[in-house]
XYZ file of C-alpha atoms in Angstrom:
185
model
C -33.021 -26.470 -42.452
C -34.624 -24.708 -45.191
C -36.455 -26.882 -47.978
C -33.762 -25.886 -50.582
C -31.087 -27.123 -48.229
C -33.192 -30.507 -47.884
C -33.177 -30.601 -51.404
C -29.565 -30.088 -51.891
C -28.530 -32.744 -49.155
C -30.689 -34.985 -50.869
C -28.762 -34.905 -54.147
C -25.290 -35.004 -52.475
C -26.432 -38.111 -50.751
C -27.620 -39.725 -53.865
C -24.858 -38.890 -55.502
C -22.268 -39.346 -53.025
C -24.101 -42.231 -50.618
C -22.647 -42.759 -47.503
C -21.270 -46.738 -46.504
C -20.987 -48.391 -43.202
C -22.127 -45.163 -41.303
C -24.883 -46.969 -39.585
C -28.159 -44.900 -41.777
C -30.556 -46.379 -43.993
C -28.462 -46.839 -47.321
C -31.539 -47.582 -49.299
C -33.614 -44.817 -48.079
C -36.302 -43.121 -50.567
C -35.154 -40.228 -52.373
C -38.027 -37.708 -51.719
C -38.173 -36.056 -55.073
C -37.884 -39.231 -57.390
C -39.213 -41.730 -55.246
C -36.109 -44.012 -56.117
C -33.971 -46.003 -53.934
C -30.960 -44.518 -52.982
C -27.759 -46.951 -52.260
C -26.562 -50.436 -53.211
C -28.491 -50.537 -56.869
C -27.655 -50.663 -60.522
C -25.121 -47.921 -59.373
C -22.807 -49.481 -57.293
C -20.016 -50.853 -59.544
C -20.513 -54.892 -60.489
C -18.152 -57.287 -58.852
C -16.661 -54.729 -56.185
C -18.177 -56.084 -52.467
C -19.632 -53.631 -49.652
C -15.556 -53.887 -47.795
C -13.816 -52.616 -50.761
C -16.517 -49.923 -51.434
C -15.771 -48.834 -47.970
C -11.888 -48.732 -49.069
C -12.251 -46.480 -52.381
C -11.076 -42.949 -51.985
C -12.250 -40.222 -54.760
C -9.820 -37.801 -53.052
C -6.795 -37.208 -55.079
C -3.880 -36.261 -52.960
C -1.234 -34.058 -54.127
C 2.012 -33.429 -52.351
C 1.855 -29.428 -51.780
C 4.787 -28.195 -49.989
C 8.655 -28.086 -49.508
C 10.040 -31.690 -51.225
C 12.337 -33.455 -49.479
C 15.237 -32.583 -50.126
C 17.965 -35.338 -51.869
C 20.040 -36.764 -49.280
C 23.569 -37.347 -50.212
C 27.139 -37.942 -48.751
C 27.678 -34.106 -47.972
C 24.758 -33.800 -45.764
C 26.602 -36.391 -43.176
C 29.799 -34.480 -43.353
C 30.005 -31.875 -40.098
C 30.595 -28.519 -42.401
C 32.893 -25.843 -40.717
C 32.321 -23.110 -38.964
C 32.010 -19.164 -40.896
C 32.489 -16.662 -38.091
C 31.844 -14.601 -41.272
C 27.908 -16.466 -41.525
C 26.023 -13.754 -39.708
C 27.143 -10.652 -42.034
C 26.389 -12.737 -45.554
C 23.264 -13.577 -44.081
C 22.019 -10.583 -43.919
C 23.912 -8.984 -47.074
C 22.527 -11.681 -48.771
C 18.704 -11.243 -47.331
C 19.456 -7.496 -48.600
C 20.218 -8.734 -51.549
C 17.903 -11.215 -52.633
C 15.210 -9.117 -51.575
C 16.406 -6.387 -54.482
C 16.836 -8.949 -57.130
C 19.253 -11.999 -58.670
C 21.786 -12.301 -56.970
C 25.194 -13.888 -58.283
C 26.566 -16.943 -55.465
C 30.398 -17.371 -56.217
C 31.748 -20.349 -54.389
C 34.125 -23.199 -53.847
C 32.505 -26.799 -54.910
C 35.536 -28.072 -53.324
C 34.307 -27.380 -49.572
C 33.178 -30.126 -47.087
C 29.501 -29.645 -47.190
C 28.559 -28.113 -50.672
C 26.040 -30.228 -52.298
C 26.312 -28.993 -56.578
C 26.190 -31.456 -59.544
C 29.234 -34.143 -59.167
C 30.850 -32.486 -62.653
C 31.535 -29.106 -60.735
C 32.669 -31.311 -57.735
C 36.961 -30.408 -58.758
C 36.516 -26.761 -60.092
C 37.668 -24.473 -58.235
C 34.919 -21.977 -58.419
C 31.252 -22.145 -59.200
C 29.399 -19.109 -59.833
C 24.999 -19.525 -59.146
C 22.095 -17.354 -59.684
C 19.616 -16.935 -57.122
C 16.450 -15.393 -57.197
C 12.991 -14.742 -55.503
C 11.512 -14.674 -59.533
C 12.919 -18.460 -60.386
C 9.793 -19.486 -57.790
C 11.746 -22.252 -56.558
C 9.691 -24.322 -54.116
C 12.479 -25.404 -52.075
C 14.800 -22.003 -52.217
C 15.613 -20.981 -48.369
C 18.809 -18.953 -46.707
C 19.627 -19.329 -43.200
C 22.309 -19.172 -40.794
C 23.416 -22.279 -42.333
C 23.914 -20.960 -45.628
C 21.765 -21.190 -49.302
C 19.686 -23.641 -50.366
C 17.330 -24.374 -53.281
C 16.653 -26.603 -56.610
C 18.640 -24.786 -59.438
C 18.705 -25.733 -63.127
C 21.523 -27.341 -64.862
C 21.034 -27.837 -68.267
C 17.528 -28.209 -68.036
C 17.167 -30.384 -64.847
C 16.663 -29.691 -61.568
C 19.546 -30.897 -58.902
C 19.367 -29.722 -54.897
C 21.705 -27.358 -54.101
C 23.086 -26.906 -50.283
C 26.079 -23.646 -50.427
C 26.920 -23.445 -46.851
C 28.300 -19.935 -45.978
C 31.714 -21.055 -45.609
C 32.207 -22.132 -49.186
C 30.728 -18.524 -50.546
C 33.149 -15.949 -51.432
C 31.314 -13.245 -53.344
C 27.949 -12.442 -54.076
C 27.374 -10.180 -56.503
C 23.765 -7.987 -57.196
C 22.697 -8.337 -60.816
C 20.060 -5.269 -60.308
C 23.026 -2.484 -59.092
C 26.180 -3.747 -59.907
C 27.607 -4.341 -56.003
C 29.818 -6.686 -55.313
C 30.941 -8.010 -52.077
C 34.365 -10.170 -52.054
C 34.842 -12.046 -48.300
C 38.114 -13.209 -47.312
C 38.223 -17.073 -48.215
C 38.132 -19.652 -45.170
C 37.685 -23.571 -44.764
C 38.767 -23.440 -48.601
C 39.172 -26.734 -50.510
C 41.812 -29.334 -49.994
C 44.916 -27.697 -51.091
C 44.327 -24.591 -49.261
């Protein structure tokens, strides 16, 4: 090591001493002569254990949140032969623009806010530019935190319950033939 990186190692372990790892914690700093670890410095009243237990790392939870589990999750959701051909019209899509979801609340599976539980249709925007952290389309259908009068609530739009989607940017529109529709249907 070069005498600058001595120098700098010096100052991290002054200024970040190391506990319990076995070295000599009250070693001389070479530059000031001081002793280096368990002086005026340490905080009063806290002992050498919980020294050991302090963490200056702040964690934050990066990532995909978990989404909110709910009584629809449990609920087996049917089957959309159809699944495979809105999948990838709606991968076209999305990847264009916003794209308009319309779709039955009323179908086993379909998470939504409770008030749009009895309405017959429900009509969402998705969209790569709302940077939602949680937004994903599969096989299983739609997914993603969407904004209801200014708070957030988890959406889950399985492909059965989706009967239209409709391309802000040029105008297309795609009606499929309804299936697995609510309970009067």
């Amino acid at each position: 090591m070069s005498e600058r990186d001595d120098e700098l190692a010096g100052k991290v372990r002054q200024l970040f001493p190391v506990r319990g790892s076995g070295g000599d914690e009250r070693a001389e700093d070479e530059e000031t002569g001081e002793q280096g670890g368990a002086s005026e410095k340490e905080p009063a009243g806290l002992e050498e254990e919980s020294l050991e237990e302090v963490d200056n790392v702040v964690r934050l939870p990066f990532g995909r949140p978990e989404p909110v589990t709910s009584v629809a999750e449990s609920v087996e959701v049917p089957v959309d032969p159809q699944a495979g051909a809105k999948l990838a019209l709606f991968t076209r899509l999305i990847d264009e623009g916003m794209v308009m979801v319309i779709l039955d609340p009323r179908v086993e599976g379909v998470q939504v806010p409770p008030q749009f539980y009895g309405q017959p249709e429900l009509r969402l925007n998705f969209s790569h530019d709302f940077h939602l952290v949680d937004f994903d389309y599969d096989v299983q259908g739609v997914r993603g935190s969407l904004s209801f009068q200014g708070k957030r609530f988890f959406c889950n739009i399985p492909w059965v319950a989706i009967h239209m989607l409709y391309a802000h940017e040029s105008g297309e529109g795609y009606v499929f033939e309804p299936r697995g529709m609510g309970p009067e249907h």
